[in-house]
Each structure stands twice: as structure tokens, then as C-alpha cells.
Short mmCIF file of C-alpha atoms in Angstrom, two decimals:
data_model
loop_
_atom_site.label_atom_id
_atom_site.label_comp_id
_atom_site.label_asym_id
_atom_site.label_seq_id
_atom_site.Cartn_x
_atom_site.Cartn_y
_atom_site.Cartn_z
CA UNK A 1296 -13.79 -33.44 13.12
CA UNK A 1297 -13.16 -29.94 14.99
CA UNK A 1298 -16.20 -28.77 16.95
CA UNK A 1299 -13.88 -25.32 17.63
CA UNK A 1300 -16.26 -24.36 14.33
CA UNK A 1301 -19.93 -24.46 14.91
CA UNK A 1302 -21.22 -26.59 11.69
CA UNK A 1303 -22.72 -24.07 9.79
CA UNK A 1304 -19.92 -22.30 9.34
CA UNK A 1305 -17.39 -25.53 8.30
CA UNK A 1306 -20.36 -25.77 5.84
CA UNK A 1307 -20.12 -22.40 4.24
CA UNK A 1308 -15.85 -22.91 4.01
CA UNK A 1309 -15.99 -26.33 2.99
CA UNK A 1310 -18.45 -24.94 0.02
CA UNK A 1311 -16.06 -21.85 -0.87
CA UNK A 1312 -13.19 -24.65 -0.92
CA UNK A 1313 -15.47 -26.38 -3.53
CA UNK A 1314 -16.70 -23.86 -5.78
CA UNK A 1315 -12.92 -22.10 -5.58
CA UNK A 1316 -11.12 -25.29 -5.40
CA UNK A 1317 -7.51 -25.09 -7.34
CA UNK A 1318 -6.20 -28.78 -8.77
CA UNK A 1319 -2.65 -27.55 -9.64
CA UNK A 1320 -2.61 -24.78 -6.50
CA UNK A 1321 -3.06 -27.87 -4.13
CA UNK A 1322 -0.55 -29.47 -5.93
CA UNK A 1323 2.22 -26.82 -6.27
CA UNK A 1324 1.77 -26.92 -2.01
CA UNK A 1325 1.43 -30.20 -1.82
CA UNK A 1326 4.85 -30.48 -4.37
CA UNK A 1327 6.74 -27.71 -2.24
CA UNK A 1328 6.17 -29.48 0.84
CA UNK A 1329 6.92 -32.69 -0.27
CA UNK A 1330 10.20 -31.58 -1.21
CA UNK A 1331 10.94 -29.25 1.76
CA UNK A 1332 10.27 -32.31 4.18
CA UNK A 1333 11.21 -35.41 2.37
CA UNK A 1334 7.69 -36.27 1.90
CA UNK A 1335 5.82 -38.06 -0.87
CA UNK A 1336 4.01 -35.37 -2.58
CA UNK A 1337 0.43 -37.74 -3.56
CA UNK A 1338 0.53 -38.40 0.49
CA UNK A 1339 1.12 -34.95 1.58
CA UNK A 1340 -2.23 -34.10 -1.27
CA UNK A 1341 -4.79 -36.54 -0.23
CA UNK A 1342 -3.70 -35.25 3.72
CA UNK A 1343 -4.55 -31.48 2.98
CA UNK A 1344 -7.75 -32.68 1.44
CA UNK A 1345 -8.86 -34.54 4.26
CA UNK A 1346 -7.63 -31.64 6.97
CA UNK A 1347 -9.70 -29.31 4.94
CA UNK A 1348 -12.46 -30.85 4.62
CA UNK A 1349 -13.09 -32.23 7.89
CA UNK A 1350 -10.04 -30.49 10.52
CA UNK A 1351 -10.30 -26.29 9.70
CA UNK A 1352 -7.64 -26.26 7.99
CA UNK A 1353 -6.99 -24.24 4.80
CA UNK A 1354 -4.00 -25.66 2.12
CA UNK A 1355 -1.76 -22.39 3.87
CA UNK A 1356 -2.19 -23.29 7.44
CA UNK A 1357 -1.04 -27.29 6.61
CA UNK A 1358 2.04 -25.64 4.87
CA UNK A 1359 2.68 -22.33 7.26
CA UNK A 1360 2.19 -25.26 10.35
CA UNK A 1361 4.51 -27.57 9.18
CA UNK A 1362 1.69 -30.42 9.24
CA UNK A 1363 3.26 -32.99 7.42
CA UNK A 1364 5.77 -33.28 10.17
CA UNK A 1365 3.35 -33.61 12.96
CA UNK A 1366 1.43 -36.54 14.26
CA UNK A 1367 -3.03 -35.41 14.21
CA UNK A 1368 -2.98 -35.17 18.17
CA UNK A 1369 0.11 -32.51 17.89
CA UNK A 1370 -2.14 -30.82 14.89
CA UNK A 1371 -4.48 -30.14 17.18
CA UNK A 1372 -2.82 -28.10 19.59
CA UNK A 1373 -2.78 -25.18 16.60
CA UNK A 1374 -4.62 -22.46 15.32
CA UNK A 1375 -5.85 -22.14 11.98
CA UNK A 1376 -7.07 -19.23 9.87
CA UNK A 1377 -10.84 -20.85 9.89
CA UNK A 1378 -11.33 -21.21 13.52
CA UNK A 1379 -9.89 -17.77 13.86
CA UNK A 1380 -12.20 -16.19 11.58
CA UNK A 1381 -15.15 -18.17 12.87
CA UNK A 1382 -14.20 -16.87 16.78
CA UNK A 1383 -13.38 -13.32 15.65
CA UNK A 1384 -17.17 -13.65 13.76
CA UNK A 1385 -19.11 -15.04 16.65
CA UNK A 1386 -17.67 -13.06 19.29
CA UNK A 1387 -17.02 -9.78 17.69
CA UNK A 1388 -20.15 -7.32 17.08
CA UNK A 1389 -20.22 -6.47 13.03
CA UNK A 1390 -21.44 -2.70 14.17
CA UNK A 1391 -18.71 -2.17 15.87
CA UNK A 1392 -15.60 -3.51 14.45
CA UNK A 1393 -15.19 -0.04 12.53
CA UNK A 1394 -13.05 1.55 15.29
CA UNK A 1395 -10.55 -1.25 14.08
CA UNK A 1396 -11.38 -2.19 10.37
CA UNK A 1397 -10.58 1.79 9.92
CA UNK A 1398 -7.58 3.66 11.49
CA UNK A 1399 -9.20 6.84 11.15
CA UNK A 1400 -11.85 5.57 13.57
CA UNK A 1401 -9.36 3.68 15.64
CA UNK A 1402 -6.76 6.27 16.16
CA UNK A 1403 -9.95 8.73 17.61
CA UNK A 1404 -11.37 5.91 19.34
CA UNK A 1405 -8.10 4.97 21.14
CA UNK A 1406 -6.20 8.35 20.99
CA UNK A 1407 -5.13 8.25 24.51
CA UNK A 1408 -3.76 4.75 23.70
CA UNK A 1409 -1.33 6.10 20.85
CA UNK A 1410 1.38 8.71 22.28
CA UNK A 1411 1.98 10.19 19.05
CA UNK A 1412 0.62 13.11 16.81
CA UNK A 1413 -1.98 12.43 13.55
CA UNK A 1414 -4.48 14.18 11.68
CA UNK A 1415 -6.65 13.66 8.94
CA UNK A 1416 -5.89 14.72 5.81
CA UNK A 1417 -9.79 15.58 5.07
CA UNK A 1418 -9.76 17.87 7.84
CA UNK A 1419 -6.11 19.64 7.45
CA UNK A 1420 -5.63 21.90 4.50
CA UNK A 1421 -1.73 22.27 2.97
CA UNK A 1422 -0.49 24.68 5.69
CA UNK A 1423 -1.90 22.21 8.34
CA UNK A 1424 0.15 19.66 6.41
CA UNK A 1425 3.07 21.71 5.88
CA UNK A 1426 3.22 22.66 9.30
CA UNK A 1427 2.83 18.99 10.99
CA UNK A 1428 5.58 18.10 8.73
CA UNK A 1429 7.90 20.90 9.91
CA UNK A 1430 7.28 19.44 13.54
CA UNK A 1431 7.77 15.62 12.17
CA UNK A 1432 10.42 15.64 9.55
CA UNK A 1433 10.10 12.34 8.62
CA UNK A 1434 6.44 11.26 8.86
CA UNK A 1435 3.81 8.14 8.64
CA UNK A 1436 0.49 7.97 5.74
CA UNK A 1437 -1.68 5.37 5.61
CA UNK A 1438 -4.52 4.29 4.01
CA UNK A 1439 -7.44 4.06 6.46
CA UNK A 1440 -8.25 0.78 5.21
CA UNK A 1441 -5.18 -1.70 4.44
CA UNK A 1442 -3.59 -4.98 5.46
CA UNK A 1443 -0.27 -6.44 5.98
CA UNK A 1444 1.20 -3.39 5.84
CA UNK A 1445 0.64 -2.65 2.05
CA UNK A 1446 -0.82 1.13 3.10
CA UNK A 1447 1.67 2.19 4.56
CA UNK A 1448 4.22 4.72 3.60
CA UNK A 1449 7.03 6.93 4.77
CA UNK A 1450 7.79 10.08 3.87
CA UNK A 1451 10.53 12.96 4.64
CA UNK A 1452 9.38 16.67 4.59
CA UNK A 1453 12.83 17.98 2.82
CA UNK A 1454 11.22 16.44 -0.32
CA UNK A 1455 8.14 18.01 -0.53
CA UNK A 1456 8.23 21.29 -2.83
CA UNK A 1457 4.64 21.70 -3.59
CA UNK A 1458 2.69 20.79 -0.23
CA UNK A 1459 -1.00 22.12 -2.21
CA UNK A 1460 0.19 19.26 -4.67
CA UNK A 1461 1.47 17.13 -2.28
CA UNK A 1462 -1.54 17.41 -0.40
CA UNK A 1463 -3.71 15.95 -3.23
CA UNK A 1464 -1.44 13.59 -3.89
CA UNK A 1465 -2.13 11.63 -1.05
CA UNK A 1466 -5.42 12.30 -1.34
CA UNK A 1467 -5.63 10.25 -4.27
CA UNK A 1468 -4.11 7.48 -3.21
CA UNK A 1469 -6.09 7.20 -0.54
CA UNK A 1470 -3.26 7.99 2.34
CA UNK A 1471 -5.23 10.09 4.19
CA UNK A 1472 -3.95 9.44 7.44
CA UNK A 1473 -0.58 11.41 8.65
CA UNK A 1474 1.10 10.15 11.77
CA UNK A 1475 4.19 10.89 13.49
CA UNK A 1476 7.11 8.36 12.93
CA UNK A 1477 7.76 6.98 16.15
CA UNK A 1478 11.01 6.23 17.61
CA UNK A 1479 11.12 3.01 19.10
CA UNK A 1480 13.21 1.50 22.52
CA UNK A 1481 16.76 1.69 21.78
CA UNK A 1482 17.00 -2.09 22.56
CA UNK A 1483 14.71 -2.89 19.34
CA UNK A 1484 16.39 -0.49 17.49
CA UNK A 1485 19.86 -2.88 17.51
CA UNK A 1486 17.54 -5.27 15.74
CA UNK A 1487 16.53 -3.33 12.81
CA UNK A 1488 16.49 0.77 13.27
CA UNK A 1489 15.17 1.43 9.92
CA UNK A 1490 11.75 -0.04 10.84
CA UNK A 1491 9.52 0.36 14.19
CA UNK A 1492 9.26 -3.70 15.56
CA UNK A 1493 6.13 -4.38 16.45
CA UNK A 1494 4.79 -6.86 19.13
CA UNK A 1495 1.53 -8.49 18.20
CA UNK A 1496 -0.42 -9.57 21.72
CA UNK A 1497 -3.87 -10.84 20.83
CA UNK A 1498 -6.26 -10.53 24.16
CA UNK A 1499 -9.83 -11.70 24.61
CA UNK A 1500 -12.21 -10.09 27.04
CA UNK A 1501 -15.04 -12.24 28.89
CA UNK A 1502 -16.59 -8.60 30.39
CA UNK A 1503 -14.73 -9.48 34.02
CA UNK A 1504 -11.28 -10.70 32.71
CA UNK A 1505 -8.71 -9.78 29.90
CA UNK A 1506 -7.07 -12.80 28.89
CA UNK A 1507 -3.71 -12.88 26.68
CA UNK A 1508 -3.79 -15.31 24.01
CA UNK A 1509 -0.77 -15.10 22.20
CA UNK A 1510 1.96 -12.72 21.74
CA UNK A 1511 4.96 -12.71 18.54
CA UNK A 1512 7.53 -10.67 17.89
CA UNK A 1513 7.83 -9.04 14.76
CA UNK A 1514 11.02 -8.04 13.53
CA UNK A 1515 11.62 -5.75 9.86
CA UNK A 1516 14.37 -5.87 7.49
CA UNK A 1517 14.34 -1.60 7.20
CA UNK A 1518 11.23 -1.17 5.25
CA UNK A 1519 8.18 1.05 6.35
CA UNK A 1520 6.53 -2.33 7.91
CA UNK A 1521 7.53 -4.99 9.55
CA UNK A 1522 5.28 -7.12 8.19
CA UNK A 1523 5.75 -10.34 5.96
CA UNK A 1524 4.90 -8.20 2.24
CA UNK A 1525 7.83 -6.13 3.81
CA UNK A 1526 10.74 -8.89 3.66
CA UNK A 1527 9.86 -9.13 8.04
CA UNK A 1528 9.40 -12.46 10.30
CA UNK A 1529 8.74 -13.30 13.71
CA UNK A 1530 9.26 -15.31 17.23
CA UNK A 1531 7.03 -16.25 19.31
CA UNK A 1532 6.98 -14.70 22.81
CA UNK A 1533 6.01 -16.57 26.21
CA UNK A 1534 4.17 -15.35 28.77
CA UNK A 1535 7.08 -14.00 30.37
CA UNK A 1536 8.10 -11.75 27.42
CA UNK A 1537 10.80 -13.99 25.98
CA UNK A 1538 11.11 -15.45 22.52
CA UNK A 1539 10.97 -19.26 23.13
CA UNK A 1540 12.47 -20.36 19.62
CA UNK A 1541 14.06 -18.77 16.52
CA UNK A 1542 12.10 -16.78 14.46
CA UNK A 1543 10.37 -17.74 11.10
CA UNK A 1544 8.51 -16.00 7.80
CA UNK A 1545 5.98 -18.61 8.22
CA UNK A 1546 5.42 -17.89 4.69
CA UNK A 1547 8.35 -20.15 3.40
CA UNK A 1548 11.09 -22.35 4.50
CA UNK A 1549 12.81 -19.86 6.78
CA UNK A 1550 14.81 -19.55 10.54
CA UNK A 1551 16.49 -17.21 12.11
CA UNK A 1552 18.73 -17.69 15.25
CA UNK A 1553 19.64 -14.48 14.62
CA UNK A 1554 18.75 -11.21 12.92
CA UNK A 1555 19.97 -11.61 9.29
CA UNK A 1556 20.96 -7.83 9.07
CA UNK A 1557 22.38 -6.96 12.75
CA UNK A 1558 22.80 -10.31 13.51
CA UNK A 1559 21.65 -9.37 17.25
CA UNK A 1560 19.72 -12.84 18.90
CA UNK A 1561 16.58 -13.51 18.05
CA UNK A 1562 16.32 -16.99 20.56
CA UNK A 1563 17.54 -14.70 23.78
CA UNK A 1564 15.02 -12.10 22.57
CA UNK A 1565 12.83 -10.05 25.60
CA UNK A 1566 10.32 -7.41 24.80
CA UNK A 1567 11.13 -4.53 26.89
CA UNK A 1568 8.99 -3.29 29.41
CA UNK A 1569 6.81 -6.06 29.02
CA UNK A 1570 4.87 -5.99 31.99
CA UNK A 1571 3.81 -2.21 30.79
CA UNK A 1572 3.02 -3.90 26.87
CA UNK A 1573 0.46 -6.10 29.20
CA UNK A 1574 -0.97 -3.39 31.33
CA UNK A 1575 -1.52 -1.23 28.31
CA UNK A 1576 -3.42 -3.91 25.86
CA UNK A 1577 -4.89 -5.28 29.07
CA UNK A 1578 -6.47 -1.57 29.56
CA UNK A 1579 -7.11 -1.48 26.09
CA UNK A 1580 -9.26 -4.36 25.61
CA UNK A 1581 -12.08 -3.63 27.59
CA UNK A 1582 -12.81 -0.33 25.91
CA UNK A 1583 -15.02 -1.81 23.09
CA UNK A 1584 -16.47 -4.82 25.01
CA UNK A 1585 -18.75 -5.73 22.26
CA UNK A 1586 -15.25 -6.58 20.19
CA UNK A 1587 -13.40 -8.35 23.28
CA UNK A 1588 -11.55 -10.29 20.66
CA UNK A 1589 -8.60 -8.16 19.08
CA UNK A 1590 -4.72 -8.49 18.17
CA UNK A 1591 -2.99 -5.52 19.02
CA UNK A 1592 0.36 -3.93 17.71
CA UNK A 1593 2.17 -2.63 19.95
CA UNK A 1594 5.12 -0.34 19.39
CA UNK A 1595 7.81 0.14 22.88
CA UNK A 1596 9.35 3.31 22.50
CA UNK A 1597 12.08 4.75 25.20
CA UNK A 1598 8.99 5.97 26.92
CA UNK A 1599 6.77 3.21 27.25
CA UNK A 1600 4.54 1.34 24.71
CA UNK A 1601 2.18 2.61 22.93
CA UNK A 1602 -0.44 1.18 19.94
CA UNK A 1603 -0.07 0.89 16.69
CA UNK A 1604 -3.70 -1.07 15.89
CA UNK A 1605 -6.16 -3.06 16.89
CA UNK A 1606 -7.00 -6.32 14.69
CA UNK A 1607 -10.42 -7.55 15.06
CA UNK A 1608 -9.10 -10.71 13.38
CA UNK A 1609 -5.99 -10.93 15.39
CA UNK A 1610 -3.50 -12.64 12.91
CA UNK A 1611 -2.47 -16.04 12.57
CA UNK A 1612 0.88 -16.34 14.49
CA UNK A 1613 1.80 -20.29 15.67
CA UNK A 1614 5.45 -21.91 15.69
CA UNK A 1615 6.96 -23.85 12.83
CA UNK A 1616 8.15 -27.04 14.06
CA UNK A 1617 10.81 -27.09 11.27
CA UNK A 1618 11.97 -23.37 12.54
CA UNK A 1619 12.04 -23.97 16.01
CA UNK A 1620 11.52 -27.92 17.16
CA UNK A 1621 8.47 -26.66 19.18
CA UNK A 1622 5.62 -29.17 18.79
CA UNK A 1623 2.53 -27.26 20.19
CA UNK A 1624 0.63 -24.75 19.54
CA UNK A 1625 -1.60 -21.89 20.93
CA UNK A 1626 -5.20 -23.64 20.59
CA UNK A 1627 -5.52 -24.18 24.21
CA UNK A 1628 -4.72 -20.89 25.49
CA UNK A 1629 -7.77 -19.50 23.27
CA UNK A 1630 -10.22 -21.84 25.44
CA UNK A 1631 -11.49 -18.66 26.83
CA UNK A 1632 -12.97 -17.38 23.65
CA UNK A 1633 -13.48 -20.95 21.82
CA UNK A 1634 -15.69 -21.51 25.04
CA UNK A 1635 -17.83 -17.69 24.55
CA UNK A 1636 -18.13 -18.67 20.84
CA UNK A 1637 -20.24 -21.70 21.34
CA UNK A 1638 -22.97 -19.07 24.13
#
């Protein structure tokens, strides 16, 4: 059994599994895996039982992971969505994860962080609007609040007839944020130009050290987002910067040696400026030390990067073994914060 999870809180998961459990869900994965890998589907079943019950593993790790392919010492070497959750809950401070959970917050909070122009659309009447607009032609609103990407939206100022209506529009909807679409390093642009491509770098901060945890590459098919609701995927990145295998959905059967729509490499992929993406998340994470454990976007523009967000759950990101060959994961480079989750 994992002791990455403190006991009390396999308890409380391993009861949600129970009280939500899903015959035919398990199944269906179980079934889809099975015929993905050449397994026998009953095998693959009872095996997600038992590494849910007793390894931290929910039914969408196994699958996302590839575990049917790898031996239990190999499983071990990855992340899962439970032990994430359970560090990101024992080492982040509940009071304060609102200049994350909420943009609004995070964007005033981090504004020096963001190189770009915002505003609030509870503080900015129409003309405000109207007039950021005229300055950003094509602009950013988002919903304080959101995930994956699903509150996001672009819009273009030539459209707008009404901006009172406009206005309350978004207002509705909840897109009260406005941001300034950013333009992104011309090198990520050959991989997809109609969407910014975001590096995720999660960091952890012990209150004398930032340490980098993980860091993926996410790459957008020309969508707002380059997130996975979005049609995007990702690679993982090394410590130098470089992809070190072909990028995946990690949401189904899926690899990508190359982008699908520019068909620029994904394998001989390098962030650019990394060593400045570093500097700036490694500045970055000690400015809320009570929430020293984040994933950050972070956007590279021709001037340098900047950030998107802050994650106080940072994101599941590991390698697919079936995408890439790579049999390891990133468990051991979150010692740091597995090891300040147990104080």
C-alpha cells in the first residue's frame, strides 16, 4: 500500500469510490483498455480494483498511465490524481488558495508577473470596455472561476455594435475578466499560431528552496485553449527544456511525433528561453509561501515569459508508455513535497 497518502485520507477516497462506485463505468475502462493493449478485459478489472483500493489510484489514472503495460515497481514511479490532491491539501493553506482558485484575485495578486493589460468588468463601465478593446482588437474573457479551459473565450472588437449590451452580456455569463490576447514567441507560433502554447512547470517551495517538479508542454489545435476540452495534447519537458518523447492527449489512445496541423517536431521540441520560464516561476513561487505547492502556466512571448495562472492543484501531467516507450514517472522528483506533507 502507498504511504505517499496519510491513511485518513485513502479512507475518505476509498469510501467516495464505494458509495459512487460505477459497475459498467469500470467496465467500459476496463473493456477499452483491454482492447487498446491486447489485454484480457476481467484481468485488466479485478487490477483497477485492487490499485484503487489499496495503490491511489483512480480507474482514469490506470487508463491515462498506461498501467496495464507496466510491471507494480514501474507503477510506482507515477503520479496519480489522489496523491496529488492529498499533497496540494496538506501543504497548501485553504485561506489562501483564493489568489489562485480565482483569476480576478490572481491576476492582482501577481500583476507584475503577467506583462499584459486586464480589467474587471465590475469595475469598467462600456466606454472603459469600448476603449480597452480599441487598444486590443482581439481580446481574452474569462470566467474568474473555470477549469480546463472551459471559461475561456476570444473575442474581436470589429464585432461588437452595442458595447452597453455587450457589456452585460458578459456579465451574465459570468466572463468578467478582460485580458489582452497575447502574442506568443514566434518559435511556438510555427506549432499552432491560432492558440497561445502554454508550458505547465509545477514548483514546490520548502520556505529556503523552490524546487521544479515537473514541466509539459502543451500544444493547441487553434482554439482559445490549449487545453485537452480544446482538441490540445502535450510532451513532457526535461529539466533542460527539451521534450523527451512524443506528445500524447493522455485522455485516449493518442501520439504525436509531430504536430498534426503544422507538422513542426514535437520529439526535438525546446521551450524557448527556458532558463528565463525557470527564473520567473522560481520568483513566483515564493510569493504566497503558505501555498508553496502550485502548477504554473506559463506563456513565452518574443519578450520573455510571462504567467498565465497559478494551479494550486498543479495538474496531472506523467508519460504514456504506449506514446512514448518511457517507463518512469515523476513520483520521485515530488520527494520534496511528499516529504513536507507527512510534518
Amino acid at each position: 500500500m502507498s504511504r505517499d497518502v496519510a491513511l485518513t485520507a485513502r479512507m475518505k477516497y476509498i469510501l467516495k469510490r464505494l458509495t459512487s462506485f460505477d459497475l459498467s463505468r469500470v467496465w467500459s475502462f476496463a473493456s477499452q483498455i483491454a482492447e487498446e493493449q491486447g489485454k484480457w478485459a476481467p484481468r485488466v478489472f479485478c487490477d483497477m480494483l485492487i490499485w484503487a483500493a489499496f495503490h491511489d489510484t483512480a480507474y482514469i489514472d490506470y487508463y491515462e498511465a498506461d498501467f496495464a503495460l507496466l510491471s507494480k515497481a514501474e507503477r510506482k514511479t507515477f503520479m496519480t490524481s489522489l496523491i496529488q490532491h492529498h499533497l496540494a491539501q496538506a501543504v497548501n493553506k485553504r485561506a489562501d488558495i483564493h489568489n489562485f482558485e480565482n483569476k480576478l484575485d490572481f491576476n492582482r495578486r501577481f500583476a507584475e508577473y503577467l506583462g499584459r493589460d486586464w480589467l474587471d468588468l465590475d469595475q469598467a463601465d462600456a466606454e472603459t470596455l469600448k476603449a480597452f478593446a480599441e487598444k486590443n482588437p482581439v481580446f481574452i474573457a474569462k470566467t474568474p472561476v473555470g477549469r480546463e479551459g472551459k471559461g475561456v473565450f476570444r473575442y474581436e472588437a470589429s464585432d461588437v455594435a452595442d458595447w452597453n449590451a455587450f457589456r452585460d452580456e458578459l456579465r451574465d455569463k459570468g466572463q468578467r475578466l478582460i485580458e489582452q490576447n497575447i502574442v506568443q514567441h514566434p518559435y511556438l507560433a510555427e506549432y499552432c499560431a491560432g492558440t497561445v502554447n502554454t508550458t505547465r512547470v509545477a514548483t514546490f517551495f520548502d520556505g529556503e528552496k523552490v524546487h521544479v517538479l515537473m514541466a509539459a508542454q502543451k500544444f493547441g489545435r487553434g482554439a482559445v485553449s490549449d487545453q485537452f476540452t480544446w482538441g490540445g495534447f502535450f510532451t513532457m519537458i526535461d529539466e533542460h527544456g527539451r521534450s523527451f518523447g512524443p506528445g500524447h492527449t493522455g485522455k485516449h489512445k493518442s501520439r504525436y511525433e509531430t504536430h498534426p496541423d503544422s507538422g513542426k517536431s514535437i520529439v526535438e521540441f525546446e521551450v524557448p528561453m527556458w532558463d528565463r520560464v525557470v527564473e520567473l516561476v522560481t520568483r513566483a513561487a515564493q510569493e504566497v509561501p503558505s501555498v508553496p505547492y502550485i502548477g504554473w502556466d506559463v506563456a513565452v512571448t518574443p519578450e520573455g515569459p510571462l504567467l498565465i495562472e497559478g494551479n494550486w492543484t498543479p495538474g496531472l501531467y506523467e508519460t504514456r508508455v504506449s506514446a512514448t516507450g518511457i517507463r518512469t514517472g515523476s513520483r520521485a522528483k515530488h520527494r520534496p513535497v511528499i516529504e513536507a506533507s507527512r510534518r
